[in-house]
mmCIF file of C-alpha atoms in Angstrom:
data_model
loop_
_atom_site.group_PDB
_atom_site.id
_atom_site.type_symbol
_atom_site.label_atom_id
_atom_site.label_comp_id
_atom_site.label_asym_id
_atom_site.label_seq_id
_atom_site.Cartn_x
_atom_site.Cartn_y
_atom_site.Cartn_z
ATOM 1 C CA MET A 830 35.100 -21.903 -57.165
ATOM 2 C CA ASN A 831 32.994 -18.710 -56.964
ATOM 3 C CA LYS A 832 33.330 -16.561 -60.062
ATOM 4 C CA GLN A 833 31.564 -13.629 -58.341
ATOM 5 C CA LEU A 834 34.392 -13.163 -55.897
ATOM 6 C CA THR A 835 36.796 -10.321 -56.604
ATOM 7 C CA CYS A 836 40.481 -10.783 -57.324
ATOM 8 C CA PRO A 837 42.606 -9.205 -54.554
ATOM 9 C CA GLY A 838 45.169 -8.166 -57.137
ATOM 10 C CA CYS A 839 43.282 -6.666 -60.093
ATOM 11 C CA GLN A 840 39.596 -6.640 -58.976
ATOM 12 C CA HIS A 841 38.656 -8.979 -61.836
ATOM 13 C CA GLN A 842 35.783 -11.372 -61.100
ATOM 14 C CA SER A 843 36.550 -14.424 -63.200
ATOM 15 C CA PHE A 844 38.481 -17.298 -61.666
ATOM 16 C CA ARG A 845 39.335 -20.838 -62.620
ATOM 17 C CA VAL A 846 40.734 -23.837 -60.765
ATOM 18 C CA PHE A 847 44.464 -24.298 -61.206
ATOM 19 C CA GLU A 848 46.590 -27.224 -60.053
ATOM 20 C CA PHE A 849 49.596 -25.865 -58.181
ATOM 21 C CA HIS A 850 51.979 -28.652 -57.095
ATOM 22 C CA GLY A 851 49.123 -31.010 -56.284
ATOM 23 C CA GLU A 852 46.751 -28.436 -54.767
ATOM 24 C CA GLN A 853 43.583 -27.180 -56.446
ATOM 25 C CA VAL A 854 43.710 -23.410 -56.005
ATOM 26 C CA ASP A 855 41.837 -20.423 -57.472
ATOM 27 C CA THR A 856 43.634 -18.330 -60.069
ATOM 28 C CA CYS A 857 42.524 -15.045 -61.573
ATOM 29 C CA GLN A 858 42.038 -15.363 -65.312
ATOM 30 C CA LYS A 859 43.264 -11.799 -65.848
ATOM 31 C CA CYS A 860 46.360 -11.304 -63.662
ATOM 32 C CA ALA A 861 47.105 -15.019 -62.961
ATOM 33 C CA GLY A 862 47.519 -14.423 -59.240
ATOM 34 C CA LEU A 863 46.830 -17.396 -56.943
ATOM 35 C CA TRP A 864 44.609 -17.725 -53.874
ATOM 36 C CA PHE A 865 45.477 -20.390 -51.271
ATOM 37 C CA GLU A 866 43.066 -21.487 -48.589
ATOM 38 C CA TYR A 867 44.698 -22.042 -45.201
ATOM 39 C CA GLY A 868 47.083 -25.012 -45.367
ATOM 40 C CA GLU A 869 47.171 -25.247 -49.167
ATOM 41 C CA LEU A 870 50.357 -23.228 -49.553
ATOM 42 C CA ASP A 871 52.319 -25.364 -47.078
ATOM 43 C CA ARG A 872 51.075 -28.569 -48.680
ATOM 44 C CA ALA A 873 51.958 -27.328 -52.180
ATOM 45 C CA LEU A 874 55.440 -26.216 -51.142
ATOM 46 C CA SER A 875 56.017 -29.549 -49.396
ATOM 47 C CA THR A 876 55.237 -31.328 -52.671
ATOM 48 C CA ALA A 877 57.322 -29.025 -54.886
ATOM 49 C CA ASP A 878 60.947 -29.810 -55.731
ATOM 50 C CA ASN A 879 62.626 -27.386 -53.356
ATOM 51 C CA GLY A 880 64.555 -29.521 -50.890
ATOM 52 C CA ASP A 881 61.897 -29.546 -48.144
ATOM 53 C CA ASP A 882 58.984 -31.988 -47.902
ATOM 54 C CA ALA A 883 57.633 -30.627 -44.612
ATOM 55 C CA VAL A 884 57.172 -26.878 -45.136
ATOM 56 C CA VAL A 885 55.468 -24.902 -42.347
ATOM 57 C CA LEU A 886 55.736 -21.445 -43.836
ATOM 58 C CA GLU A 887 52.188 -20.280 -43.074
ATOM 59 C CA GLN A 888 52.764 -20.520 -39.311
ATOM 60 C CA SER A 889 56.125 -18.705 -39.336
ATOM 61 C CA MET A 890 56.019 -15.798 -41.722
ATOM 62 C CA GLY A 891 58.335 -12.810 -41.569
ATOM 63 C CA ALA A 892 57.695 -9.270 -40.409
ATOM 64 C CA HIS A 893 54.176 -7.860 -40.318
ATOM 65 C CA LEU A 894 54.068 -4.800 -42.594
ATOM 66 C CA GLY A 895 50.603 -3.479 -41.794
ATOM 67 C CA ARG A 896 47.248 -3.469 -43.538
ATOM 68 C CA SER A 897 46.923 -4.023 -47.250
ATOM 69 C CA GLU A 898 44.671 -2.171 -49.675
ATOM 70 C CA ARG A 899 43.503 -5.557 -50.921
ATOM 71 C CA HIS A 900 40.566 -7.660 -49.742
ATOM 72 C CA CYS A 901 40.180 -11.371 -49.100
ATOM 73 C CA HIS A 902 39.107 -13.530 -52.006
ATOM 74 C CA GLY A 903 37.020 -15.681 -49.651
ATOM 75 C CA CYS A 904 35.513 -13.513 -46.894
ATOM 76 C CA ASP A 905 36.180 -9.949 -48.136
ATOM 77 C CA CYS A 906 38.177 -8.950 -45.042
ATOM 78 C CA THR A 907 40.987 -6.444 -45.463
ATOM 79 C CA LEU A 908 44.228 -8.366 -45.985
ATOM 80 C CA GLU A 909 47.392 -7.925 -43.942
ATOM 81 C CA ARG A 910 50.837 -7.572 -45.511
ATOM 82 C CA TYR A 911 53.739 -9.783 -44.422
ATOM 83 C CA HIS A 912 57.230 -10.599 -45.579
ATOM 84 C CA LEU A 913 57.324 -14.219 -46.695
ATOM 85 C CA MET A 914 60.020 -14.968 -44.136
ATOM 86 C CA GLN A 915 62.839 -13.290 -42.312
ATOM 87 C CA GLU A 916 65.584 -12.150 -44.722
ATOM 88 C CA PHE A 917 63.544 -13.129 -47.806
ATOM 89 C CA GLU A 918 61.395 -10.041 -48.115
ATOM 90 C CA ILE A 919 58.786 -11.023 -50.684
ATOM 91 C CA GLU A 920 55.611 -9.182 -49.704
ATOM 92 C CA ILE A 921 52.518 -11.399 -49.529
ATOM 93 C CA ASP A 922 48.919 -10.761 -48.437
ATOM 94 C CA VAL A 923 47.226 -12.815 -45.708
ATOM 95 C CA CYS A 924 43.632 -12.755 -44.506
ATOM 96 C CA PRO A 925 43.468 -12.259 -40.698
ATOM 97 C CA SER A 926 40.138 -14.095 -40.581
ATOM 98 C CA CYS A 927 40.374 -17.201 -42.766
ATOM 99 C CA ARG A 928 44.224 -17.189 -43.029
ATOM 100 C CA GLY A 929 44.087 -17.488 -46.807
ATOM 101 C CA VAL A 930 47.133 -16.278 -48.745
ATOM 102 C CA TRP A 931 47.272 -14.278 -51.983
ATOM 103 C CA LEU A 932 50.323 -14.491 -54.270
ATOM 104 C CA ASP A 933 50.840 -12.298 -57.305
ATOM 105 C CA LYS A 934 51.982 -14.205 -60.385
ATOM 106 C CA HIS A 935 55.569 -12.873 -60.307
ATOM 107 C CA GLU A 936 55.976 -14.057 -56.712
ATOM 108 C CA CYS A 937 55.060 -17.704 -57.233
ATOM 109 C CA ASP A 938 58.368 -19.137 -58.440
ATOM 110 C CA LYS A 939 60.295 -17.367 -55.692
ATOM 111 C CA VAL A 940 57.870 -18.581 -53.032
ATOM 112 C CA VAL A 941 58.141 -22.165 -54.295
ATOM 113 C CA GLN A 942 61.936 -22.046 -53.893
ATOM 114 C CA SER A 943 61.838 -20.272 -50.524
ATOM 115 C CA PRO A 944 62.956 -23.415 -48.605
ATOM 116 C CA ARG A 945 66.173 -23.421 -50.673
ATOM 117 C CA VAL A 946 66.645 -19.734 -49.898
ATOM 118 C CA ARG A 947 66.155 -20.421 -46.189
ATOM 119 C CA GLN A 948 68.795 -23.166 -46.296
ATOM 120 C CA ALA A 949 71.202 -20.975 -48.290
ATOM 121 C CA LEU A 950 70.816 -18.065 -45.894
ATOM 122 C CA ALA A 951 71.565 -20.356 -42.968
ATOM 123 C CA GLU A 952 74.916 -21.161 -44.636
ATOM 124 C CA LEU A 953 75.685 -17.579 -45.622
ATOM 125 C CA ASN A 954 74.797 -16.150 -42.230
ATOM 126 C CA GLY A 955 77.016 -18.530 -40.273
ATOM 127 C CA LYS A 956 78.983 -16.893 -37.495
ATOM 128 C CA ILE A 957 82.679 -16.141 -37.882
ATOM 129 C CA SER A 958 84.509 -18.789 -35.895
ATOM 130 C CA VAL A 959 87.687 -18.458 -33.856
ATOM 131 C CA LYS A 960 89.388 -20.680 -36.428
ATOM 132 C CA THR A 961 88.373 -18.309 -39.219
ATOM 133 C CA TRP A 962 89.595 -15.290 -37.246
ATOM 134 C CA LEU A 963 92.924 -16.954 -36.505
ATOM 135 C CA PHE A 964 93.435 -17.929 -40.152
ATOM 136 C CA GLN A 965 92.851 -14.389 -41.366
ATOM 137 C CA PHE A 966 94.916 -12.832 -38.585
ATOM 138 C CA LEU A 967 97.912 -14.994 -39.499
ATOM 139 C CA SER A 968 97.489 -14.934 -43.283
ATOM 140 C CA GLN A 969 95.768 -11.555 -43.798
ATOM 141 C CA MET A 970 93.644 -13.293 -46.425
ATOM 142 C CA PRO A 971 89.838 -12.983 -46.512
ATOM 143 C CA VAL A 972 87.474 -15.857 -45.838
ATOM 144 C CA GLU A 973 84.566 -16.374 -48.230
ATOM 145 C CA PHE A 974 80.972 -17.139 -47.280
ATOM 146 C CA ASN A 975 79.205 -18.377 -50.413
ATOM 147 C CA LEU A 976 77.078 -21.248 -51.637
ATOM 148 C CA LYS A 977 78.949 -24.450 -52.396
ATOM 149 C CA PRO A 978 79.365 -25.144 -56.131
ATOM 150 C CA LYS A 979 77.243 -27.920 -57.622
ATOM 151 C CA SER A 980 80.151 -29.281 -59.673
ATOM 152 C CA LYS A 981 83.838 -29.844 -59.013
ATOM 153 C CA PRO A 982 85.977 -26.851 -60.100
ATOM 154 C CA VAL A 983 88.284 -28.928 -62.282
ATOM 155 C CA VAL A 984 89.613 -26.020 -64.353
ATOM 156 C CA THR A 985 90.313 -23.965 -61.234
ATOM 157 C CA TRP A 986 92.261 -26.889 -59.770
ATOM 158 C CA TRP A 987 94.196 -27.312 -63.029
ATOM 159 C CA LEU A 988 95.077 -23.616 -63.115
ATOM 160 C CA LEU A 989 96.248 -23.802 -59.503
ATOM 161 C CA GLY A 990 98.309 -26.904 -60.221
ATOM 162 C CA LEU A 991 99.819 -25.516 -63.405
ATOM 163 C CA ASN A 992 100.919 -22.299 -61.715
ATOM 164 C CA LEU A 993 102.416 -24.230 -58.810
ATOM 165 C CA VAL A 994 104.280 -26.676 -61.072
ATOM 166 C CA ILE A 995 105.674 -23.910 -63.278
ATOM 167 C CA PHE A 996 106.888 -21.949 -60.287
ATOM 168 C CA GLY A 997 108.391 -25.118 -58.853
ATOM 169 C CA VAL A 998 110.483 -25.525 -62.018
ATOM 170 C CA TYR A 999 112.313 -22.200 -61.662
ATOM 171 C CA GLY A 1000 111.241 -20.435 -58.490
ATOM 172 C CA PHE A 1001 113.712 -22.073 -56.137
ATOM 173 C CA ASP A 1002 116.689 -21.893 -58.491
ATOM 174 C CA LEU A 1003 118.025 -18.341 -58.809
ATOM 175 C CA SER A 1004 120.028 -19.256 -61.899
ATOM 176 C CA MET A 1005 116.831 -20.117 -63.808
ATOM 177 C CA ILE A 1006 114.723 -17.059 -63.003
ATOM 178 C CA ASP A 1007 116.336 -14.615 -65.452
ATOM 179 C CA PRO A 1008 116.408 -17.028 -68.433
ATOM 180 C CA ILE A 1009 112.746 -17.955 -67.837
ATOM 181 C CA PHE A 1010 111.672 -14.329 -67.494
ATOM 182 C CA GLU A 1011 113.630 -13.312 -70.602
ATOM 183 C CA GLN A 1012 111.624 -15.769 -72.689
ATOM 184 C CA PHE A 1013 108.201 -15.812 -71.041
ATOM 185 C CA ALA A 1014 107.662 -12.640 -68.979
ATOM 186 C CA LEU A 1015 105.799 -9.809 -70.700
ATOM 187 C CA VAL A 1016 107.860 -6.728 -71.577
ATOM 188 C CA PRO A 1017 105.643 -3.964 -73.037
ATOM 189 C CA ASN A 1018 108.390 -2.524 -75.241
ATOM 190 C CA GLN A 1019 109.054 -5.910 -76.841
ATOM 191 C CA VAL A 1020 105.401 -6.640 -77.544
ATOM 192 C CA MET A 1021 104.879 -3.173 -79.020
ATOM 193 C CA HIS A 1022 107.645 -3.987 -81.493
ATOM 194 C CA GLY A 1023 106.103 -7.338 -82.414
ATOM 195 C CA SER A 1024 108.540 -9.449 -80.394
ATOM 196 C CA HIS A 1025 107.741 -12.149 -77.821
ATOM 197 C CA VAL A 1026 104.006 -11.901 -78.479
ATOM 198 C CA TRP A 1027 103.466 -15.258 -76.785
ATOM 199 C CA THR A 1028 104.236 -13.558 -73.492
ATOM 200 C CA LEU A 1029 100.734 -12.052 -73.627
ATOM 201 C CA PHE A 1030 99.662 -15.508 -72.404
ATOM 202 C CA SER A 1031 102.760 -16.965 -70.774
ATOM 203 C CA HIS A 1032 103.191 -14.121 -68.280
ATOM 204 C CA MET A 1033 99.949 -15.204 -66.567
ATOM 205 C CA PHE A 1034 101.639 -18.406 -65.379
ATOM 206 C CA LEU A 1035 104.813 -16.869 -63.915
ATOM 207 C CA HIS A 1036 105.267 -15.319 -60.491
ATOM 208 C CA GLY A 1037 108.026 -13.291 -58.918
ATOM 209 C CA ASP A 1038 108.240 -15.092 -55.587
ATOM 210 C CA ILE A 1039 106.400 -17.490 -53.322
ATOM 211 C CA ILE A 1040 104.353 -14.720 -51.643
ATOM 212 C CA HIS A 1041 103.207 -13.411 -55.028
ATOM 213 C CA LEU A 1042 102.230 -16.941 -56.054
ATOM 214 C CA ALA A 1043 100.448 -17.756 -52.789
ATOM 215 C CA GLY A 1044 98.367 -14.585 -52.828
ATOM 216 C CA ASN A 1045 97.237 -15.032 -56.410
ATOM 217 C CA MET A 1046 96.456 -18.710 -56.041
ATOM 218 C CA TYR A 1047 94.460 -18.129 -52.882
ATOM 219 C CA PHE A 1048 92.214 -15.557 -54.558
ATOM 220 C CA LEU A 1049 91.871 -17.794 -57.621
ATOM 221 C CA TYR A 1050 90.723 -20.568 -55.287
ATOM 222 C CA VAL A 1051 88.281 -18.263 -53.452
ATOM 223 C CA VAL A 1052 86.389 -16.935 -56.485
ATOM 224 C CA GLY A 1053 87.218 -19.503 -59.166
ATOM 225 C CA ASP A 1054 85.070 -22.400 -57.980
ATOM 226 C CA ASN A 1055 81.811 -20.419 -57.949
ATOM 227 C CA LEU A 1056 82.503 -18.732 -61.270
ATOM 228 C CA GLU A 1057 83.437 -22.017 -62.949
ATOM 229 C CA ASP A 1058 80.226 -23.543 -61.615
ATOM 230 C CA ALA A 1059 78.159 -20.679 -63.033
ATOM 231 C CA LEU A 1060 79.902 -20.510 -66.413
ATOM 232 C CA GLY A 1061 80.918 -24.066 -67.182
ATOM 233 C CA ARG A 1062 84.516 -25.227 -67.531
ATOM 234 C CA ALA A 1063 85.343 -24.205 -71.102
ATOM 235 C CA ARG A 1064 83.764 -20.766 -70.872
ATOM 236 C CA PHE A 1065 85.388 -20.115 -67.499
ATOM 237 C CA LEU A 1066 88.855 -20.906 -68.880
ATOM 238 C CA GLY A 1067 88.242 -18.783 -71.960
ATOM 239 C CA LEU A 1068 87.109 -15.765 -69.968
ATOM 240 C CA TYR A 1069 90.004 -16.171 -67.527
ATOM 241 C CA LEU A 1070 92.429 -15.865 -70.443
ATOM 242 C CA VAL A 1071 90.469 -12.983 -71.984
ATOM 243 C CA CYS A 1072 90.716 -11.058 -68.708
ATOM 244 C CA GLY A 1073 94.442 -11.790 -68.573
ATOM 245 C CA LEU A 1074 94.844 -10.406 -72.101
ATOM 246 C CA ALA A 1075 92.819 -7.314 -71.207
ATOM 247 C CA ALA A 1076 95.024 -6.778 -68.163
ATOM 248 C CA ALA A 1077 98.163 -7.085 -70.295
ATOM 249 C CA ALA A 1078 96.741 -4.655 -72.847
ATOM 250 C CA ALA A 1079 95.989 -2.091 -70.150
ATOM 251 C CA GLN A 1080 99.540 -2.303 -68.798
ATOM 252 C CA ILE A 1081 101.091 -2.078 -72.277
ATOM 253 C CA ILE A 1082 98.969 0.934 -73.244
ATOM 254 C CA SER A 1083 99.863 2.700 -69.996
ATOM 255 C CA GLU A 1084 103.619 2.122 -70.395
ATOM 256 C CA PRO A 1085 104.333 1.095 -73.996
ATOM 257 C CA GLY A 1086 108.065 1.819 -73.715
ATOM 258 C CA SER A 1087 108.642 -0.062 -70.478
ATOM 259 C CA ASP A 1088 111.365 -2.702 -70.307
ATOM 260 C CA ILE A 1089 110.214 -3.980 -66.903
ATOM 261 C CA TYR A 1090 109.099 -7.596 -66.683
ATOM 262 C CA MET A 1091 105.393 -8.151 -66.034
ATOM 263 C CA VAL A 1092 104.450 -11.523 -64.546
ATOM 264 C CA GLY A 1093 101.579 -12.973 -62.592
ATOM 265 C CA ALA A 1094 97.961 -14.085 -62.754
ATOM 266 C CA SER A 1095 96.797 -10.956 -60.927
ATOM 267 C CA GLY A 1096 95.231 -9.305 -63.977
ATOM 268 C CA ALA A 1097 93.278 -12.409 -64.977
ATOM 269 C CA ILE A 1098 92.122 -12.922 -61.388
ATOM 270 C CA ALA A 1099 91.120 -9.244 -61.181
ATOM 271 C CA GLY A 1100 88.806 -9.987 -64.109
ATOM 272 C CA LEU A 1101 87.256 -12.786 -62.078
ATOM 273 C CA PHE A 1102 86.724 -10.251 -59.285
ATOM 274 C CA GLY A 1103 84.610 -8.126 -61.633
ATOM 275 C CA MET A 1104 82.370 -11.036 -62.634
ATOM 276 C CA TYR A 1105 82.118 -12.263 -59.047
ATOM 277 C CA LEU A 1106 81.058 -8.803 -57.893
ATOM 278 C CA LEU A 1107 78.131 -8.679 -60.333
ATOM 279 C CA TRP A 1108 76.932 -12.273 -60.035
ATOM 280 C CA PHE A 1109 77.514 -13.087 -56.345
ATOM 281 C CA ARG A 1110 76.406 -9.927 -54.594
ATOM 282 C CA TYR A 1111 74.828 -11.999 -51.810
ATOM 283 C CA ALA A 1112 78.186 -13.557 -50.848
ATOM 284 C CA SER A 1113 80.359 -12.238 -48.036
ATOM 285 C CA LEU A 1114 84.103 -11.803 -47.662
ATOM 286 C CA THR A 1115 85.759 -11.073 -44.353
ATOM 287 C CA PHE A 1116 87.821 -7.915 -43.999
ATOM 288 C CA MET A 1117 90.222 -7.512 -41.088
ATOM 289 C CA PHE A 1118 91.378 -4.209 -39.624
ATOM 290 C CA ILE A 1119 94.190 -5.004 -37.178
ATOM 291 C CA VAL A 1120 92.297 -7.575 -35.051
ATOM 292 C CA PHE A 1121 88.710 -6.661 -35.912
ATOM 293 C CA GLN A 1122 87.124 -9.017 -38.446
ATOM 294 C CA LYS A 1123 83.940 -8.117 -40.297
ATOM 295 C CA LYS A 1124 81.899 -9.712 -43.061
ATOM 296 C CA VAL A 1125 81.429 -7.334 -45.970
ATOM 297 C CA SER A 1126 79.736 -7.559 -49.346
ATOM 298 C CA PRO A 1127 81.794 -8.145 -52.502
ATOM 299 C CA LEU A 1128 81.015 -4.537 -53.439
ATOM 300 C CA VAL A 1129 82.694 -3.251 -50.287
ATOM 301 C CA PHE A 1130 85.594 -5.702 -50.408
ATOM 302 C CA PHE A 1131 86.486 -5.181 -54.054
ATOM 303 C CA GLY A 1132 85.826 -1.457 -53.660
ATOM 304 C CA ILE A 1133 88.569 -1.379 -51.020
ATOM 305 C CA TRP A 1134 90.810 -3.495 -53.257
ATOM 306 C CA LEU A 1135 90.246 -1.136 -56.191
ATOM 307 C CA ALA A 1136 90.914 1.912 -54.008
ATOM 308 C CA PHE A 1137 94.289 0.461 -52.968
ATOM 309 C CA ASN A 1138 95.185 -0.078 -56.624
ATOM 310 C CA ILE A 1139 94.165 3.439 -57.634
ATOM 311 C CA PHE A 1140 96.111 4.859 -54.690
ATOM 312 C CA GLY A 1141 99.159 2.791 -55.670
ATOM 313 C CA LEU A 1142 98.854 4.081 -59.226
ATOM 314 C CA TYR A 1143 98.571 7.671 -57.990
ATOM 315 C CA MET A 1144 101.662 7.245 -55.825
ATOM 316 C CA ALA A 1145 103.492 5.846 -58.872
ATOM 317 C CA GLY A 1146 104.538 2.755 -56.985
ATOM 318 C CA GLU A 1147 106.957 0.454 -58.757
ATOM 319 C CA GLY A 1148 106.988 -3.313 -58.884
ATOM 320 C CA VAL A 1149 103.205 -3.735 -59.112
ATOM 321 C CA ALA A 1150 101.264 -3.687 -62.396
ATOM 322 C CA TYR A 1151 98.411 -1.518 -61.128
ATOM 323 C CA TRP A 1152 97.075 -0.804 -64.615
ATOM 324 C CA ALA A 1153 96.914 -4.536 -65.283
ATOM 325 C CA HIS A 1154 94.830 -5.036 -62.147
ATOM 326 C CA ILE A 1155 92.479 -2.206 -63.061
ATOM 327 C CA GLY A 1156 92.261 -3.278 -66.714
ATOM 328 C CA GLY A 1157 91.483 -6.875 -65.793
ATOM 329 C CA PHE A 1158 88.863 -5.766 -63.276
ATOM 330 C CA VAL A 1159 87.128 -3.484 -65.786
ATOM 331 C CA ALA A 1160 87.154 -6.294 -68.357
ATOM 332 C CA GLY A 1161 85.527 -8.588 -65.794
ATOM 333 C CA LEU A 1162 82.842 -5.997 -65.055
ATOM 334 C CA ILE A 1163 82.074 -5.597 -68.756
ATOM 335 C CA ILE A 1164 81.891 -9.368 -69.278
ATOM 336 C CA GLY A 1165 79.790 -9.747 -66.152
ATOM 337 C CA LYS A 1166 77.330 -7.129 -67.342
ATOM 338 C CA LEU A 1167 77.089 -8.501 -70.891
ATOM 339 C CA MET A 1168 76.569 -12.082 -69.685
ATOM 340 C CA TYR A 1169 74.402 -11.323 -66.656
ATOM 341 C CA THR A 1170 71.056 -12.331 -68.171
ATOM 342 C CA ARG A 1171 72.460 -15.532 -69.717
ATOM 343 C CA VAL A 1172 74.232 -16.602 -66.533
ATOM 344 C CA MET A 1173 71.182 -15.923 -64.344
ATOM 345 C CA ALA A 1174 68.938 -17.857 -66.739
ATOM 346 C CA ALA A 1175 71.292 -20.845 -66.630
ATOM 347 C CA ASN A 1176 71.586 -20.710 -62.821
ATOM 348 C CA PRO A 1177 68.122 -20.230 -61.266
ATOM 349 C CA MET A 1178 69.379 -20.443 -57.684
ATOM 350 C CA LEU A 1179 72.048 -17.848 -58.392
ATOM 351 C CA ALA A 1180 69.374 -15.559 -59.837
ATOM 352 C CA LEU A 1181 67.120 -16.152 -56.838
ATOM 353 C CA MET A 1182 69.868 -15.347 -54.342
ATOM 354 C CA SER A 1183 70.745 -12.210 -56.323
ATOM 355 C CA SER A 1184 67.175 -10.912 -56.176
ATOM 356 C CA PRO A 1185 66.567 -7.709 -54.189
ATOM 357 C CA GLU A 1186 64.307 -9.500 -51.687
ATOM 358 C CA VAL A 1187 67.205 -11.509 -50.233
ATOM 359 C CA ARG A 1188 68.811 -9.920 -47.173
ATOM 360 C CA VAL A 1189 72.137 -11.347 -45.990
ATOM 361 C CA SER A 1190 73.271 -10.636 -42.439
ATOM 362 C CA ARG A 1191 76.795 -9.250 -42.236
#
C-alpha cells in the first residue's frame, strides 16, 4: 500500500488495506472507494455469494464511454469510463495501462451481484416464441416475462381454487345464480343503508360467467405469484382484501343509489396491478395488436388498461364496474408507494433489478 497515491474519487491521499471477498485491495479512508489491481475484481466476484464462481467481468465489460476526469491509483494514467456490462449500466473507471479498476463505494454491492443481474436479464430478455404468440392470439391474454418467485405462491393458488370452487357451485346452474347474488353480490344501495355489509367481501369471490372468471383468474395468476413472494403470504392476502374493499368503496361512492349487482375479483386484482407496476418495473408483458405481438413495460401495459377503463367510464358503459377497477388500482399505487422502501429492503434482488442502471430489452 502506498499512502502517497491519490484517490481517483476524492483526491485524498490516505489508504488502507481492505479485505474484499478474499482479496486484499486498497480503500480510500475518506470516500471508501476501492481500487482493484488487474484480476482482483474477477477473483473477488468469483468468491462472493452471487451465483457465479468463475466470473470474467474484467475481460468483457460493457460500452466504452470515453475518458474519465479521474487518474489511476497505481500509475497516474487518465482512467477510461465503461459500463460494467451490457444492460447493467453502472459506470466504472478502468486504467488503460495497468487495467486496474476503481469502484465508488455506492457501486460495490451492485457490482458484487452483477452475475445475478446478468442471469436475470438473460431470462427477461428471452425471445417471444411461436408458442407464446399462438397462446396470446387465441386467448388475447398477455404473457409475462418476470423473475421466478423464490417461494411457492400458496395464497395465490388458494385464491384461484376458492374462486373456481365457488363458481362451480352455482355458475352452471341458472336456478342458483339469482339466490346466490341476492345474498352475496354487492348492491351499493343496500350497503349504504347498512344492509348486506358482508357483501363488501363476498362479492370478490363471485363472477358473472365463465369468461369473467377466466380473465380475472388469469391476471391473478400472472401478478399474484411475484407479489406474494415479495410481500409474504399473510401480508399479500391482507392487501388483496384491502384493495378489494377500496374498489368496492369507489364503486359505492360513485353510484350510492345503484341496485345493480357488483361481483368479481377485478377490483382487488386491479390493486395488485398498482403494486406490481411500482415494484416490478423491469418485468415485461406482451401486448398484441391484431397479429403483432410486442413486449412492453408494466407502465405501458397498465397505462393502456387504465385508459380503456377511463374511456369506458366516459362512455357510461353498463355492466362493468369501472370505478371499482380505478379505485382498486389507485389503492394499489398508494400501498405500493407507502411500502416501497420496506419491500425493496426485504428483497435485495428486487431492489437491484429495479435500479435505474438495469436496461431490459423489449
